[in-house]
């Protein structure tokens, strides 16, 4: 994902991804992980076809879009100037989950999936 430019970077204009660790999330189970930049439609498409579609093919049809609040990362480790395709953290935080969900929908449509990919909590 890093080589494709599909991870959120440290700041706008940077090519260096920001990696979250257990230390910055205050969760010892976290380990180290990058965050997919769903504000870049090409990255959402790639992730869907490379990872999500194979799961759909074996029967996984529920997609939980958790951790979609990038603005909640501690400022020390993910500053307000975080680099998304959409721009800074402030530019991305309201559109991030929308683009993520739209990417799931687009993946289902482009792969001719007939099942409903998402549902509301009250459905």
Tab-separated table of C-alpha atoms in Angstrom:
chain	number	residue	atom	x	y	z
A	1	UNK	CA	0.000	0.000	0.000
A	2	UNK	CA	2.870	2.348	0.759
A	3	UNK	CA	4.405	1.801	-2.678
A	4	UNK	CA	1.067	2.698	-4.276
A	5	UNK	CA	0.816	5.926	-2.245
A	6	UNK	CA	-2.297	4.616	-0.526
A	7	UNK	CA	-1.459	5.371	3.099
A	8	UNK	CA	-2.151	8.598	4.957
A	9	UNK	CA	1.089	10.570	5.136
A	10	UNK	CA	2.617	12.532	7.989
A	11	UNK	CA	1.659	15.844	6.419
A	12	UNK	CA	0.404	17.366	3.192
A	13	UNK	CA	3.086	17.072	0.519
A	14	UNK	CA	4.950	14.279	2.331
A	15	UNK	CA	5.599	10.841	0.859
A	16	UNK	CA	6.228	9.390	4.318
A	17	UNK	CA	3.251	7.439	5.715
A	18	UNK	CA	2.242	7.929	9.291
A	19	UNK	CA	2.211	4.673	11.225
A	20	UNK	CA	0.066	4.279	14.284
A	21	UNK	CA	1.491	2.273	17.141
A	22	UNK	CA	0.237	0.968	20.446
A	23	UNK	CA	2.039	3.884	22.088
A	24	UNK	CA	0.065	6.507	20.169
A	25	UNK	CA	-3.297	4.746	20.381
A	26	UNK	CA	-2.853	3.736	24.026
A	27	UNK	CA	-3.774	0.174	23.041
A	28	UNK	CA	-1.097	-2.425	23.585
A	29	UNK	CA	-2.789	-4.792	21.112
A	30	UNK	CA	-2.545	-2.380	18.178
A	31	UNK	CA	0.979	-3.116	17.008
A	32	UNK	CA	2.016	-0.931	14.064
A	33	UNK	CA	-0.277	0.002	11.217
A	34	UNK	CA	-0.789	2.497	8.456
A	35	UNK	CA	-4.145	3.940	7.504
A	36	UNK	CA	-5.578	3.570	4.005
A	37	UNK	CA	-6.286	6.938	2.429
A	38	UNK	CA	-9.873	6.429	1.323
A	39	UNK	CA	-9.982	10.042	0.129
A	40	UNK	CA	-7.971	8.711	-2.835
A	41	UNK	CA	-10.527	6.796	-4.917
A	42	UNK	CA	-7.817	4.736	-6.643
A	43	UNK	CA	-6.703	3.419	-3.247
A	44	UNK	CA	-10.240	2.462	-2.260
A	45	UNK	CA	-10.702	0.675	-5.589
A	46	UNK	CA	-7.390	-1.160	-5.237
A	47	UNK	CA	-8.131	-2.265	-1.662
A	48	UNK	CA	-11.573	-3.481	-2.632
A	49	UNK	CA	-10.351	-5.593	-5.533
A	50	UNK	CA	-7.211	-6.890	-3.784
A	51	UNK	CA	-8.579	-7.621	-0.293
A	52	UNK	CA	-12.326	-7.147	0.068
A	53	UNK	CA	-13.506	-8.886	-3.121
A	54	UNK	CA	-11.726	-12.171	-2.282
A	55	UNK	CA	-13.557	-12.136	1.074
A	56	UNK	CA	-16.873	-11.481	-0.661
A	57	UNK	CA	-16.125	-14.387	-2.989
A	58	UNK	CA	-15.963	-16.758	-0.005
A	59	UNK	CA	-19.142	-15.424	1.593
A	60	UNK	CA	-18.158	-12.463	3.766
A	61	UNK	CA	-20.781	-9.809	3.089
A	62	UNK	CA	-20.613	-7.551	6.140
A	63	UNK	CA	-18.181	-4.635	6.139
A	64	UNK	CA	-17.717	-2.712	9.337
A	65	UNK	CA	-16.276	0.720	8.678
A	66	UNK	CA	-14.829	1.190	12.128
A	67	UNK	CA	-11.828	3.418	12.813
A	68	UNK	CA	-13.257	5.940	10.377
A	69	UNK	CA	-12.651	8.918	12.631
A	70	UNK	CA	-9.121	9.899	11.657
A	71	UNK	CA	-9.384	13.176	13.552
A	72	UNK	CA	-9.377	11.227	16.823
A	73	UNK	CA	-5.734	10.204	16.550
A	74	UNK	CA	-3.519	12.022	19.048
A	75	UNK	CA	-2.203	15.271	17.566
A	76	UNK	CA	1.363	14.345	18.468
A	77	UNK	CA	1.255	11.300	16.199
A	78	UNK	CA	-1.231	12.412	13.545
A	79	UNK	CA	-1.099	16.195	13.391
A	80	UNK	CA	-3.817	18.381	11.945
A	81	UNK	CA	-1.613	18.697	8.889
A	82	UNK	CA	-1.887	14.940	8.149
A	83	UNK	CA	-1.477	14.261	4.441
A	84	UNK	CA	-4.528	12.838	2.667
A	85	UNK	CA	-5.302	12.923	-1.049
A	86	UNK	CA	-8.125	15.256	-0.017
A	87	UNK	CA	-5.663	17.578	1.760
A	88	UNK	CA	-5.030	18.123	5.443
A	89	UNK	CA	-6.647	16.362	8.371
A	90	UNK	CA	-9.184	19.169	8.587
A	91	UNK	CA	-10.037	18.704	4.898
A	92	UNK	CA	-10.410	14.931	5.182
A	93	UNK	CA	-12.119	14.146	8.464
A	94	UNK	CA	-15.690	14.807	7.310
A	95	UNK	CA	-15.342	13.077	3.943
A	96	UNK	CA	-13.203	10.078	4.981
A	97	UNK	CA	-15.934	7.609	5.969
A	98	UNK	CA	-18.177	8.711	3.111
A	99	UNK	CA	-15.430	7.874	0.601
A	100	UNK	CA	-14.722	4.579	2.373
A	101	UNK	CA	-18.364	3.517	2.153
A	102	UNK	CA	-18.631	4.784	-1.410
A	103	UNK	CA	-15.604	2.637	-2.275
A	104	UNK	CA	-17.371	-0.452	-0.943
A	105	UNK	CA	-20.462	0.382	-2.966
A	106	UNK	CA	-18.437	1.041	-6.130
A	107	UNK	CA	-16.610	-2.259	-5.667
A	108	UNK	CA	-19.868	-4.157	-5.410
A	109	UNK	CA	-21.229	-2.450	-8.529
A	110	UNK	CA	-18.063	-2.916	-10.606
A	111	UNK	CA	-17.871	-6.603	-9.649
A	112	UNK	CA	-21.587	-7.177	-10.334
A	113	UNK	CA	-22.332	-8.226	-6.766
A	114	UNK	CA	-26.042	-8.527	-6.098
A	115	UNK	CA	-25.980	-8.595	-2.300
A	116	UNK	CA	-26.452	-5.395	-0.351
A	117	UNK	CA	-23.022	-4.362	0.977
A	118	UNK	CA	-24.140	-2.107	3.831
A	119	UNK	CA	-27.069	-1.647	6.136
A	120	UNK	CA	-28.055	0.865	8.750
A	121	UNK	CA	-27.906	-0.087	12.407
A	122	UNK	CA	-31.674	0.184	12.648
A	123	UNK	CA	-32.366	-1.908	9.526
